[in-house]
mmCIF file of C-alpha atoms in Angstrom:
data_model
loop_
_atom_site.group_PDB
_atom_site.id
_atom_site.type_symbol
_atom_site.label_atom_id
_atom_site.label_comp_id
_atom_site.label_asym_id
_atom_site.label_seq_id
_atom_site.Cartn_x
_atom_site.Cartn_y
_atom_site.Cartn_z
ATOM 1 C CA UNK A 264 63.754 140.363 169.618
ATOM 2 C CA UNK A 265 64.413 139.415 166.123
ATOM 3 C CA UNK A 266 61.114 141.114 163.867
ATOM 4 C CA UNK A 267 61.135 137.148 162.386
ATOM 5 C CA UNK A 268 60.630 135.903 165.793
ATOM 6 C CA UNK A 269 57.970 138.363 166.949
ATOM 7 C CA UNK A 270 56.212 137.446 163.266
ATOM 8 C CA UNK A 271 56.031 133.770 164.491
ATOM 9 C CA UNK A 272 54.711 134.347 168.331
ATOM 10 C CA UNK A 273 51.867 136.699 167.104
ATOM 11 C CA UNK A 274 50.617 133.954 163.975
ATOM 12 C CA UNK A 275 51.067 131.007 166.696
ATOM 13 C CA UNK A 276 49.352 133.444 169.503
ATOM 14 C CA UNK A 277 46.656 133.842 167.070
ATOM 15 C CA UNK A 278 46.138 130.263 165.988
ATOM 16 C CA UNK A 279 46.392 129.457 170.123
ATOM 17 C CA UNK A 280 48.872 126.852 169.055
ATOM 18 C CA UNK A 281 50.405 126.022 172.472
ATOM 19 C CA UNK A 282 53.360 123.627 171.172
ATOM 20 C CA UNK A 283 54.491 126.201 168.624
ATOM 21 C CA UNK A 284 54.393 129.401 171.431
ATOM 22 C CA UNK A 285 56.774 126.794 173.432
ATOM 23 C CA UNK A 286 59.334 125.922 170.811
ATOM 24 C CA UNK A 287 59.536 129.617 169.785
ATOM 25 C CA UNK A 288 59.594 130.476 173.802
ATOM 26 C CA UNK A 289 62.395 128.294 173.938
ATOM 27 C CA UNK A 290 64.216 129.774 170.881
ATOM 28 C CA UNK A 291 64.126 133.457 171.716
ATOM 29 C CA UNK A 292 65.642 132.151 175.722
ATOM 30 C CA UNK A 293 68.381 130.323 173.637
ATOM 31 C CA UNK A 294 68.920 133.147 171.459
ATOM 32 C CA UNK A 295 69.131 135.894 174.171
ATOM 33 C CA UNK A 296 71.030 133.965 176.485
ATOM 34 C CA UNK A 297 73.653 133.040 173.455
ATOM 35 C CA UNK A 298 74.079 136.451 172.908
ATOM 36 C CA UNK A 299 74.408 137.567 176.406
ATOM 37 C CA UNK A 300 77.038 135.050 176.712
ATOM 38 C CA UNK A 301 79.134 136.819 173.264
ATOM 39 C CA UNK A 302 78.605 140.100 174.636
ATOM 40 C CA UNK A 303 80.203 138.948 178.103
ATOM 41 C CA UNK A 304 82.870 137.337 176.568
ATOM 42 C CA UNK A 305 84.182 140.120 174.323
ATOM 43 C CA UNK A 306 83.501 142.619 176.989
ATOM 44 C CA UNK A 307 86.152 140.989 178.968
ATOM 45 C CA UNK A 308 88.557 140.900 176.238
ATOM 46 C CA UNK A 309 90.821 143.404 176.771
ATOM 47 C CA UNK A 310 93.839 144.271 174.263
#
């Protein structure tokens, strides 16, 4: 996880602000499953 990210969660954990915790929830899922996706892809790439 991105140190920016983890930054973000603990300030919005600390402020209990539920509707930031969700959109940052939801960024760090896009994030990790976008780069799950790259790494799949160039694993299969094969010269």
């Amino acid at each position: 996880m991105p140190q920016w990210l983890c930054n973000q969660l603990m300030r919005a954990y600390l402020k209990k602000d539920r509707r930031q915790i969700c959109i940052l929830n939801d960024c760090w899922y896009y994030y990790r499953t976008k780069s799950e996706s790259t790494k799949q892809s160039s694993s299969l790439y094969i010269p």
